[in-house]
């Protein structure tokens, strides 16, 4: 299953995906399919979660990387492989190469999360930190390939990669044969294209919905134009789908076989990640939570049963903390207030007593006494509170005002 540059745009077939499935037997896990009662109630139809966040290396990327590297000619394997990635693809290539006995070099941005850099090294790759953004890292990897003869392993723009990712689609049909809709995140398009090839060949009636982050949504304008269009400076917390231009190979497949592409906001991504953690007890990265975000943003608009593909769970702990707090704020469960009080002993304790009465949990207190804006006997306090929802936020604000405090924000 090896392709030359000349035929790199050939289509991917169900036979390719079935061949990839045989190749991946004993290598990639058949990941769990978990029902979600909460999301089912919200969507008005049964919702199942395809847990690729529990795949080896923490994402679906191992599937495509292994199939691509396993299909190399002996002389290509001998030259080694090179990849560029901020995380999931890096780990997939590193482990696949180690399993196949191929030398791998992975270029990662200098700002890549340390846990992802460490995991990539632990899987056996030589990691080189280069550039501040993935585009710079990608250029360095391609230059390395040209200089050394190493084979560049693209994260999504190759038929072998798409065939490997398509094995997720075969598993979905085996685990949930009655599915009516599959919802999957889209970055470059490799996973969505692969799933679409597998699913549409066997169940042409099954609807496939792709999901992109609003700030990195290259597919809607590309599909409208009939060709891949570049979105300048894509911006989203979901780095797994933060791709500025669709891949040439997956674009043709997505345009033909994916029924709809929706976009979700950063607030919806945050709320989805929080929901996966609290309700499903699953650690999911923002990109992996994008199908759940689509369900949250459009409840009742999906025919069921629905399968939401949780594509990855490699989230940096620091980002997780920020996203969870953002998700709580989006749900009205996190409140930041700023107010002034008389700077005297016991004043802060009195304020906290008011908050205790209304059952607001204080997460953080910032107490400023020395500021030119403040009077001689004044202090400014900023409070970060955990609340029970929008109605509770209103109750907290009202209690503070009734106690004589002026809430400034």
Coordinates of C-alpha atoms in Angstrom, one line a residue, residues 123-333:
X123 CA 8.2 6.3 22.0
X124 CA 11.7 6.3 20.3
X125 CA 11.8 9.4 18.0
X126 CA 14.6 11.9 17.8
X127 CA 12.9 15.2 18.6
X128 CA 14.2 18.4 17.2
X129 CA 12.6 21.7 18.4
X130 CA 12.4 24.2 15.6
X131 CA 10.3 27.3 15.0
X132 CA 7.5 29.0 16.9
X133 CA 4.6 27.8 14.8
X134 CA 3.8 24.5 13.0
X135 CA 4.4 26.1 9.5
X136 CA 8.0 26.8 10.4
X137 CA 8.4 23.3 11.9
X138 CA 6.8 21.8 8.8
X139 CA 9.3 23.6 6.5
X140 CA 12.2 22.4 8.6
X141 CA 11.0 18.8 8.4
X142 CA 10.6 19.0 4.6
X143 CA 14.1 20.5 4.3
X144 CA 15.5 17.7 6.4
X145 CA 13.8 15.2 4.2
X146 CA 15.3 16.8 1.1
X147 CA 18.8 16.8 2.6
X148 CA 18.8 13.3 4.1
X149 CA 16.5 11.3 1.9
X150 CA 14.2 10.5 4.9
X151 CA 10.6 9.9 3.9
X152 CA 8.3 12.8 5.0
X153 CA 5.2 11.4 6.7
X154 CA 2.4 13.9 6.2
X155 CA -0.2 14.1 9.0
X156 CA -3.2 13.9 6.7
X157 CA -2.5 14.4 3.0
X158 CA -1.7 10.9 1.8
X159 CA -4.0 7.9 0.7
X160 CA -2.3 5.5 3.2
X161 CA -2.9 7.9 6.1
X162 CA -6.5 8.3 5.1
X163 CA -7.0 4.5 4.7
X164 CA -5.5 4.0 8.2
X165 CA -7.8 6.6 9.8
X166 CA -10.7 5.0 7.9
X167 CA -10.5 1.9 10.1
X168 CA -12.3 4.0 12.8
X169 CA -15.3 4.0 10.4
X170 CA -15.2 0.2 10.1
X171 CA -15.2 -0.1 13.9
X172 CA -18.1 2.3 14.2
X173 CA -20.3 0.2 11.9
X174 CA -19.3 -3.0 13.7
X175 CA -20.0 -1.5 17.2
X176 CA -23.1 0.6 16.3
X177 CA -24.6 -0.9 13.1
X178 CA -27.8 1.1 13.6
X179 CA -26.0 4.5 13.6
X180 CA -27.7 7.2 11.6
X181 CA -25.2 10.0 12.0
X182 CA -21.4 10.2 12.6
X183 CA -20.0 13.5 13.9
X184 CA -16.2 14.0 13.6
X185 CA -13.8 16.9 14.0
X186 CA -12.0 18.1 10.9
X187 CA -8.6 19.7 10.7
X188 CA -6.7 18.8 7.5
X189 CA -9.4 16.2 6.8
X190 CA -7.7 12.8 7.0
X191 CA -9.9 11.3 9.7
X192 CA -13.2 12.6 8.3
X193 CA -12.2 11.4 4.8
X194 CA -11.2 8.0 6.0
X195 CA -14.4 7.5 8.0
X196 CA -16.4 8.7 5.1
X197 CA -14.8 6.2 2.7
X198 CA -15.5 3.3 5.0
X199 CA -19.0 4.4 6.1
X200 CA -20.4 5.5 2.8
X201 CA -19.3 2.3 1.0
X202 CA -21.2 0.2 3.4
X203 CA -24.0 2.5 4.6
X204 CA -24.5 5.2 2.0
X205 CA -27.6 6.4 3.9
X206 CA -25.6 7.2 7.1
X207 CA -25.1 11.0 7.5
X208 CA -21.6 12.3 8.2
X209 CA -21.1 15.7 9.8
X210 CA -17.7 17.4 10.1
X211 CA -16.9 19.9 12.8
X212 CA -14.4 22.7 12.7
X213 CA -13.4 25.4 15.2
X214 CA -14.7 28.8 14.1
X215 CA -11.3 30.4 14.2
X216 CA -9.7 27.7 12.0
X217 CA -12.5 26.8 9.6
X218 CA -10.9 26.3 6.2
X219 CA -13.4 23.7 4.9
X220 CA -16.5 25.9 4.5
X221 CA -14.9 28.5 2.2
X222 CA -12.9 25.7 0.5
X223 CA -16.0 23.7 -0.3
X224 CA -17.8 26.9 -1.5
X225 CA -14.9 27.7 -3.8
X226 CA -14.5 24.1 -5.0
X227 CA -10.8 24.0 -4.1
X228 CA -8.7 24.1 -1.0
X229 CA -8.5 27.7 0.4
X230 CA -6.0 28.9 3.0
X231 CA -7.3 30.6 6.2
X232 CA -4.6 33.0 7.3
X233 CA -3.5 32.8 11.0
X234 CA -6.0 30.1 12.2
X235 CA -6.7 30.6 15.9
X236 CA -8.2 28.1 18.3
X237 CA -7.4 26.2 21.5
X238 CA -8.1 23.0 19.6
X239 CA -4.6 22.5 18.2
X240 CA -5.5 19.1 16.8
X241 CA -7.8 20.7 14.2
X242 CA -5.9 24.0 13.9
X243 CA -5.1 23.6 10.2
X244 CA -5.1 26.6 7.8
X245 CA -5.6 24.6 4.6
X246 CA -7.4 21.4 3.7
X247 CA -5.2 18.6 2.4
X248 CA -5.6 18.0 -1.4
X249 CA -6.3 14.3 -1.0
X250 CA -8.9 14.5 1.8
X251 CA -10.5 17.6 0.4
X252 CA -11.8 15.7 -2.7
X253 CA -13.2 12.9 -0.5
X254 CA -14.8 15.3 2.1
X255 CA -16.4 17.3 -0.7
X256 CA -17.9 14.2 -2.2
X257 CA -18.9 12.1 0.9
X258 CA -19.2 14.3 3.9
X259 CA -22.8 15.6 4.2
X260 CA -22.2 18.8 6.2
X261 CA -19.5 20.8 7.9
X262 CA -20.4 22.8 11.0
X263 CA -18.4 25.2 13.1
X264 CA -18.2 25.6 16.9
X265 CA -17.1 28.4 19.1
X266 CA -14.3 28.4 21.7
X267 CA -17.0 28.6 24.5
X268 CA -18.7 25.5 23.0
X269 CA -15.4 23.6 22.9
X270 CA -14.6 24.5 26.5
X271 CA -18.1 23.4 27.6
X272 CA -17.8 20.2 25.7
X273 CA -14.4 19.3 27.3
X274 CA -15.9 20.0 30.7
X275 CA -18.9 17.8 29.9
X276 CA -16.7 14.9 28.8
X277 CA -14.8 15.1 32.0
X278 CA -17.7 15.5 34.4
X279 CA -20.4 13.4 32.7
X280 CA -18.5 10.7 30.7
X281 CA -15.4 10.6 33.0
X282 CA -13.2 10.9 29.9
X283 CA -10.2 13.1 29.4
X284 CA -10.5 14.6 25.9
X285 CA -8.5 17.4 24.3
X286 CA -10.4 20.3 22.7
X287 CA -10.1 18.9 19.2
X288 CA -11.5 15.6 20.4
X289 CA -14.4 17.3 22.1
X290 CA -15.5 19.2 18.9
X291 CA -18.2 16.7 18.0
X292 CA -19.7 17.0 21.5
X293 CA -19.5 20.8 21.1
X294 CA -21.6 20.5 17.9
X295 CA -24.1 18.4 19.8
X296 CA -24.3 21.1 22.5
X297 CA -24.7 23.9 19.9
X298 CA -27.4 22.2 17.9
X299 CA -29.3 19.8 20.2
X300 CA -32.1 18.1 18.3
X301 CA -30.6 18.7 14.9
X302 CA -29.0 15.3 14.5
X303 CA -30.8 12.1 13.5
X304 CA -30.0 9.3 15.9
X305 CA -28.4 7.1 16.9
X306 CA -25.5 9.5 16.8
X307 CA -21.8 8.5 17.1
X308 CA -19.5 11.3 18.2
X309 CA -15.8 10.5 17.5
X310 CA -13.6 11.6 20.4
X311 CA -10.4 11.8 18.4
X312 CA -7.8 12.4 21.0
X313 CA -7.1 12.9 24.7
X314 CA -3.6 14.5 24.7
X315 CA -4.3 17.7 26.5
X316 CA -1.6 19.7 28.3
X317 CA -2.4 20.0 32.1
X318 CA -1.9 23.8 32.0
X319 CA -4.3 24.1 29.0
X320 CA -6.7 21.7 30.7
X321 CA -6.9 24.0 33.8
X322 CA -7.5 27.1 31.6
X323 CA -10.1 25.4 29.4
X324 CA -12.0 23.9 32.3
X325 CA -12.2 27.3 34.0
X326 CA -13.3 28.8 30.6
X327 CA -15.9 26.0 30.3
X328 CA -17.3 26.7 33.7
X329 CA -17.5 30.4 32.9
X330 CA -19.3 29.6 29.6
X331 CA -21.9 27.6 31.6
X332 CA -22.3 30.3 34.2
X333 CA -20.5 28.3 36.9

